[in-house]
Coordinates of C-alpha atoms and ligand atoms in Angstrom, one line a residue:
X1 CA 51.4 -11.6 4.1
X2 CA 51.0 -8.9 1.7
X3 CA 48.4 -6.5 1.6
X4 CA 49.3 -5.8 -2.0
X5 CA 48.1 -9.5 -3.2
X6 CA 45.0 -9.4 -1.4
X7 CA 44.1 -6.2 -4.2
X8 CA 41.7 -6.9 -6.6
X9 CA 44.0 -6.9 -10.0
X10 CA 42.8 -3.8 -11.5
X11 CA 43.1 -0.6 -8.8
X12 CA 46.6 -1.6 -9.0
X13 CA 46.7 -1.0 -11.9
X14 CA 44.3 2.0 -12.0
X15 CA 45.5 6.5 -11.1
X16 CA 44.0 8.3 -8.8
X17 CA 41.8 10.8 -10.3
X18 CA 44.5 14.0 -8.8
X19 CA 42.0 16.8 -7.5
X20 CA 43.6 20.7 -7.5
X21 CA 45.1 20.8 -4.6
X22 CA 47.1 17.7 -4.4
X23 CA 48.0 18.8 -7.1
X24 CA 49.0 21.9 -5.9
X25 CA 49.7 21.9 -2.3
X26 CA 52.2 25.6 -1.6
X27 CA 51.8 29.4 -0.8
X28 CA 50.2 31.3 -2.5
X29 CA 46.9 33.7 -2.4
X30 CA 44.8 33.7 -5.6
X31 CA 43.9 30.1 -5.9
X32 CA 41.9 29.9 -9.5
X33 CA 42.8 26.3 -9.9
X34 CA 40.1 24.7 -8.8
X35 CA 36.4 26.5 -10.5
X36 CA 35.5 27.4 -7.3
X37 CA 33.4 30.4 -6.2
X38 CA 35.4 33.5 -5.7
X39 CA 32.9 35.5 -5.4
X40 CA 31.4 33.6 -2.2
X41 CA 32.0 33.6 1.2
X42 CA 31.8 31.9 4.5
X43 CA 34.0 29.9 4.2
X44 CA 32.5 26.8 2.9
X45 CA 33.5 27.9 -0.9
X46 CA 36.4 26.3 -1.3
X47 CA 37.0 22.6 -1.6
X48 CA 38.0 20.6 1.9
X49 CA 41.2 19.1 2.0
X50 CA 40.7 15.6 0.3
X51 CA 43.2 14.1 2.8
X52 CA 42.0 16.1 5.8
X53 CA 45.8 16.5 7.1
X54 CA 44.4 18.8 9.8
X55 CA 41.5 16.9 10.8
X56 CA 43.7 13.2 10.9
X57 CA 46.7 15.0 12.7
X58 CA 43.9 15.7 15.7
X59 CA 42.7 11.9 16.2
X60 CA 46.0 10.9 15.6
X61 CA 47.3 12.8 18.7
X62 CA 44.3 11.8 20.6
X63 CA 44.7 7.9 19.8
X64 CA 48.1 8.3 20.2
X65 CA 48.8 6.5 16.6
X66 CA 50.8 8.0 13.6
X67 CA 48.3 9.9 10.9
X68 CA 49.5 7.9 8.1
X69 CA 48.0 5.0 10.3
X70 CA 44.0 6.9 9.9
X71 CA 41.4 7.2 7.8
X72 CA 39.0 9.3 7.3
X73 CA 35.6 8.4 5.6
X74 CA 32.1 9.3 5.2
X75 CA 31.0 7.5 7.9
X76 CA 32.1 4.3 8.8
X77 CA 29.6 2.7 6.3
X78 CA 31.5 4.5 3.8
X79 CA 34.8 2.3 4.8
X80 CA 33.2 -1.2 4.7
X81 CA 32.1 -0.6 1.4
X82 CA 35.6 0.9 -0.1
X83 CA 37.2 -2.1 1.5
X84 CA 34.7 -4.5 0.3
X85 CA 36.0 -2.2 -3.3
X86 CA 39.4 -2.8 -2.9
X87 CA 39.4 -6.2 -2.8
X88 CA 36.5 -8.2 -3.4
X89 CA 36.2 -9.1 -7.0
X90 CA 32.1 -8.9 -7.5
X91 CA 30.7 -12.3 -8.9
X92 CA 33.8 -14.3 -7.6
X93 CA 34.8 -13.8 -3.1
X94 CA 33.8 -14.1 -0.7
X95 CA 34.0 -12.6 2.5
X96 CA 33.0 -14.0 6.4
X97 CA 30.9 -11.9 8.9
X98 CA 30.0 -13.2 12.1
X99 CA 25.9 -13.4 12.5
X100 CA 24.2 -12.1 14.7
X101 CA 26.1 -9.1 13.9
X102 CA 25.3 -5.1 12.0
X103 CA 23.0 -5.3 8.4
X104 CA 25.9 -3.2 6.3
X105 CA 28.7 -5.6 6.3
X106 CA 26.7 -8.0 3.8
X107 CA 24.5 -4.5 2.2
X108 CA 27.7 -3.6 1.2
X109 CA 29.0 -6.8 -0.1
X110 CA 25.2 -7.4 -1.7
X111 CA 25.8 -4.5 -3.4
X112 CA 29.5 -5.2 -4.5
X113 CA 28.6 -8.7 -5.2
X114 CA 30.3 -10.3 -2.9
X115 CA 29.7 -13.7 -1.3
X116 CA 29.3 -14.0 1.7
X117 CA 29.5 -16.4 4.7
X118 CA 28.1 -16.9 8.0
X119 CA 29.6 -18.5 11.0
X120 CA 27.3 -18.1 13.8
X121 CA 29.0 -17.1 16.8
X122 CA 28.3 -18.8 20.0
X123 CA 25.8 -19.3 23.1
X124 CA 27.9 -16.5 24.8
X125 CA 28.1 -15.0 21.3
X126 CA 32.0 -14.9 20.3
X127 CA 33.5 -16.4 17.6
X128 CA 34.2 -19.9 16.9
X129 CA 37.4 -20.0 15.6
X130 CA 37.9 -23.5 14.3
X131 CA 34.7 -22.8 12.0
X132 CA 35.6 -19.6 11.1
X133 CA 39.1 -21.6 9.5
X134 CA 36.9 -24.1 7.8
X135 CA 35.0 -21.6 6.5
X136 CA 38.4 -19.7 4.6
X137 CA 38.4 -20.5 0.9
X138 CA 40.9 -19.3 -1.8
X139 CA 38.0 -16.7 -2.6
X140 CA 37.5 -14.9 1.5
X141 CA 39.6 -11.9 1.2
X142 CA 37.4 -10.4 4.4
X143 CA 36.5 -11.5 7.9
X144 CA 34.1 -8.6 9.4
X145 CA 34.0 -8.9 13.1
X146 CA 31.9 -7.0 15.4
X147 CA 32.9 -5.5 19.4
X148 CA 31.3 -5.0 21.4
X149 CA 29.4 -6.9 18.9
X150 CA 26.3 -5.1 17.6
X151 CA 23.1 -6.0 18.5
X152 CA 24.8 -8.1 21.6
X153 CA 26.4 -5.8 23.0
X154 CA 29.7 -8.2 24.4
X155 CA 33.3 -7.4 23.7
X156 CA 34.6 -9.9 21.5
X157 CA 37.3 -11.7 23.7
X158 CA 41.1 -10.2 23.2
X159 CA 42.3 -14.4 22.4
X160 CA 39.8 -14.6 20.1
X161 CA 40.7 -11.5 17.7
X162 CA 44.6 -11.9 18.5
X163 CA 43.7 -15.9 16.5
X164 CA 41.8 -14.9 13.9
X165 CA 44.1 -11.7 13.1
X166 CA 47.2 -14.0 13.0
X167 CA 45.7 -16.6 11.2
X168 CA 43.0 -15.6 8.8
X169 CA 44.6 -14.5 5.6
X170 CA 42.9 -12.1 4.3
X171 CA 41.4 -8.9 5.6
X172 CA 40.7 -8.7 9.3
X173 CA 37.7 -5.6 10.2
X174 CA 37.4 -5.6 13.2
X175 CA 34.8 -2.1 14.2
X176 CA 34.9 -1.1 17.1
X177 CA 32.3 1.5 16.6
X178 CA 31.0 1.1 20.5
X179 CA 34.7 0.4 21.9
X180 CA 34.4 3.6 23.9
X181 CA 31.4 2.0 26.3
X182 CA 33.8 -0.7 27.6
X183 CA 35.7 -0.8 29.3
X184 CA 39.6 1.4 29.4
X185 CA 41.9 -1.1 27.7
X186 CA 39.9 -2.5 25.9
X187 CA 40.5 -1.6 21.8
X188 CA 42.8 -3.6 20.0
X189 CA 44.3 -0.6 18.0
X190 CA 47.5 -2.0 19.8
X191 CA 47.5 -4.5 18.3
X192 CA 47.8 -2.7 14.5
X193 CA 51.9 -3.2 14.3
X194 CA 51.4 -6.8 14.8
X195 CA 48.9 -7.5 12.1
X196 CA 49.3 -5.9 8.5
X197 CA 45.6 -7.4 7.7
X198 CA 43.8 -6.0 10.2
X199 CA 42.1 -3.1 9.9
X200 CA 40.3 -1.1 13.1
X201 CA 36.7 1.1 12.6
X202 CA 35.8 3.7 14.8
X203 CA 33.0 6.6 14.4
X204 CA 32.0 9.6 16.1
X205 CA 28.3 8.2 15.9
X206 CA 28.2 7.0 19.1
X207 CA 29.9 8.1 21.7
X208 CA 30.7 11.4 20.6
X209 CA 27.4 12.5 19.6
X210 CA 27.7 13.4 15.6
X211 CA 25.7 10.8 14.0
X212 CA 24.6 13.8 12.0
X213 CA 27.9 14.8 10.6
X214 CA 28.7 11.7 9.2
X215 CA 32.8 11.0 10.1
X216 CA 34.2 7.2 10.4
X217 CA 37.5 6.2 11.0
X218 CA 40.4 3.0 9.8
X219 CA 43.4 2.2 11.6
X220 CA 45.4 0.1 10.0
X221 CA 49.1 -0.7 8.5
X222 CA 49.5 2.4 5.9
X223 CA 49.4 0.0 3.0
X224 CA 45.6 -1.1 2.9
X225 CA 45.4 3.6 4.4
X226 CA 47.5 4.1 0.6
X227 CA 44.9 1.8 -0.6
X228 CA 41.8 3.6 0.5
X229 CA 42.8 6.9 -0.4
X230 CA 43.2 5.9 -3.6
X231 CA 39.4 4.6 -4.4
X232 CA 37.8 7.1 -2.0
X233 CA 35.6 10.0 -3.9
X234 CA 38.6 13.0 -3.5
X235 CA 36.6 14.9 -1.4
X236 CA 34.9 12.1 0.5
X237 CA 34.9 13.9 4.4
X238 CA 33.3 17.4 3.8
X239 CA 34.3 20.9 4.8
X240 CA 31.9 21.4 7.7
X241 CA 32.1 17.6 8.9
X242 CA 35.8 18.1 9.7
X243 CA 35.8 21.8 11.0
X244 CA 32.8 20.7 13.2
X245 CA 34.9 17.6 14.1
X246 CA 37.6 19.8 15.2
X247 CA 35.7 21.7 18.0
X248 CA 34.4 18.4 18.8
X249 CA 38.4 16.6 19.5
X250 CA 38.3 19.6 21.7
X251 CA 35.6 18.5 24.2
X252 CA 37.0 15.8 25.6
X253 CA 35.8 16.2 28.7
X254 CA 32.7 16.4 27.6
X255 CA 32.7 13.5 26.3
X256 CA 34.1 11.4 28.7
X257 CA 31.7 12.3 31.1
X258 CA 28.6 11.2 28.7
X259 CA 30.1 8.0 28.5
X260 CA 30.7 7.8 31.9
X261 CA 26.8 8.4 32.7
X262 CA 25.3 6.4 29.6
X263 CA 27.0 3.6 31.6
X264 CA 25.8 4.2 34.8
X265 CA 22.1 5.1 32.8
X266 CA 22.4 1.4 31.2
X267 CA 23.0 0.0 34.5
X268 CA 19.9 0.9 36.2
X269 CA 18.5 1.0 33.1
X270 CA 18.7 -3.3 32.8
X271 CA 18.4 -4.3 36.8
X272 CA 14.8 -2.4 35.6
X273 CA 14.4 -4.1 33.2
X274 CA 15.0 -7.5 34.6
X275 CA 12.7 -6.8 36.9
X276 CA 10.1 -6.9 34.4
X277 CA 7.6 -9.9 33.6
X278 CA 7.9 -10.4 30.8
X279 CA 11.4 -10.3 30.0
X280 CA 13.2 -13.6 30.2
X281 CA 16.9 -12.4 29.9
X282 CA 18.6 -8.6 29.6
X283 CA 22.5 -9.1 27.7
X284 CA 25.6 -7.9 29.4
X285 CA 26.4 -5.2 28.1
X286 CA 29.6 -2.8 27.0
X287 CA 28.5 -1.1 24.6
X288 CA 25.1 2.3 24.7
X289 CA 22.4 -0.3 24.2
X290 CA 21.4 -3.7 25.5
X291 CA 20.0 -6.2 23.8
X292 CA 16.3 -7.4 25.7
X293 CA 14.3 -11.1 25.9
X294 CA 10.9 -10.7 26.4
X295 CA 8.8 -13.1 25.7
X296 CA 7.0 -12.2 22.5
X297 CA 9.0 -9.6 21.1
X298 CA 6.6 -8.8 18.1
X299 CA 4.2 -8.1 20.6
X300 CA 6.1 -5.8 22.5
X301 CA 7.8 -4.1 20.9
X302 CA 3.9 -3.0 18.6
X303 CA 2.9 -2.2 22.1
X304 CA 5.8 0.5 22.3
X305 CA 5.3 1.3 19.5
X306 CA 1.7 2.2 20.8
X307 CA 2.9 4.5 23.7
X308 CA 5.7 6.1 21.2
X309 CA 8.6 4.4 21.9
X310 CA 10.2 2.3 19.4
X311 CA 13.2 0.5 19.8
X312 CA 14.9 -2.5 17.2
X313 CA 13.2 -6.2 16.9
X314 CA 16.2 -7.9 15.9
X315 CA 14.5 -11.1 16.4
X316 CA 14.9 -12.3 13.0
X317 CA 18.7 -12.8 13.8
X318 CA 20.4 -15.8 15.2
X319 CA 20.5 -16.0 18.4
X320 CA 18.1 -13.6 18.9
X321 CA 14.6 -15.1 19.4
X322 CA 11.9 -12.6 20.4
X323 CA 15.2 -9.6 20.9
X324 CA 14.6 -6.1 21.1
X325 CA 17.2 -4.3 20.9
X326 CA 17.1 -0.6 22.8
X327 CA 19.6 2.1 23.2
X328 CA 20.4 4.1 26.3
X329 CA 18.3 7.4 26.5
X330 CA 17.9 9.7 28.8
X331 CA 17.1 8.8 32.1
X332 CA 13.8 10.6 31.3
X333 CA 13.5 7.8 28.2
X334 CA 14.5 5.0 29.9
X335 CA 11.7 5.5 32.9
X336 CA 9.4 5.5 30.0
X337 CA 10.6 2.5 28.6
X338 CA 10.4 0.4 31.4
X339 CA 7.0 2.2 32.8
X340 CA 5.8 0.8 29.2
X341 CA 7.5 -2.4 30.0
X342 CA 5.8 -3.0 32.1
X343 CA 2.3 -1.9 31.3
X344 CA 2.8 -4.8 28.5
X345 CA 0.3 -7.4 29.5
X346 CA 0.7 -11.3 27.4
Ligands
PLP1 C1 26.9 2.6 14.6 C2 27.8 1.5 14.2 C3 28.7 2.0 12.7 C4 29.2 3.3 12.8 O1 28.9 3.7 11.3 P1 28.8 5.3 10.6 O2 28.5 5.2 9.5 O3 30.6 5.5 11.3 O4 28.0 6.3 11.0 C5 29.3 1.2 12.0 N1 29.7 -0.5 13.3 C6 28.7 -0.9 13.8 C7 28.0 -1.9 14.1 C8 27.5 -0.2 14.6 O5 26.5 -0.6 15.4

């Protein structure tokens, strides 16, 4: 498969905006080419590096992947939108999503006027490969797989990812926002070389504790990275975010401890919730949240809210009737949550 054949025709021929920094990237001592305020001090008066070279090189070391296979976005949400805009022709093309899953795939498709075919996950929240391939048409461009899946928390089996990546004739996006909480070796990053149509999304928003700086990562073939660079806004990752991420990347050991602690807290919370009267089931999780099936989700949700605790009611999603999604909090927050659950009388 040639990724460029999937690209929207008009995008092949457009020229990307050429920034001052792209047109001159050599050494100089006086920069009068970008209409910046030379009088201002503080480190933020200059436009940021549009291609985030330092940060991408650091991420390349961390992920043991060539820098040419890395794209950074204003959160992975930006990358989801860019992928749809690159490969899907509005009012004609289609994406496939696997509900229950992350809502942004649908929102980004809706905004871009792209059709969505939903193929529900099976009773174990795994993709139904046969049905997905059956739903593929000449206009199907992207398949979104989320692993560990939000809101169900489970990993998608490696063999199913492999089957889909090799048989799906469009772009396969594997969203690994929660991969740091899964067992080591669960990431599909090593599959990239094999599949030029595979895009893996990760983020600084979850395990890295940096949802506020908006930094998402996409790993893919050089062809796909080149396409994303061509259509992105020139300065999509701001200077503060780039600097802050470079600092955070020195704290790998701290992040590893957070992950370990979150997993311990998750399992503790899971055990305690299982004992609560109004709880029917707590699903296994490879992420930093739990999907909890209760007797009456709307009532429990409202009760928790009265106690000042906000969770996510996911009961509207297929296969998630009466399910609440709760994020693993601090030990104290989790105790408050369990206590509130216990006080609920249905
Ligand atoms: C939280 C989350 C993201 C992260 O999005 P950012 O824009 O990077 O904050 C992506 N995908 C899924 C499934 C998520 O739950």
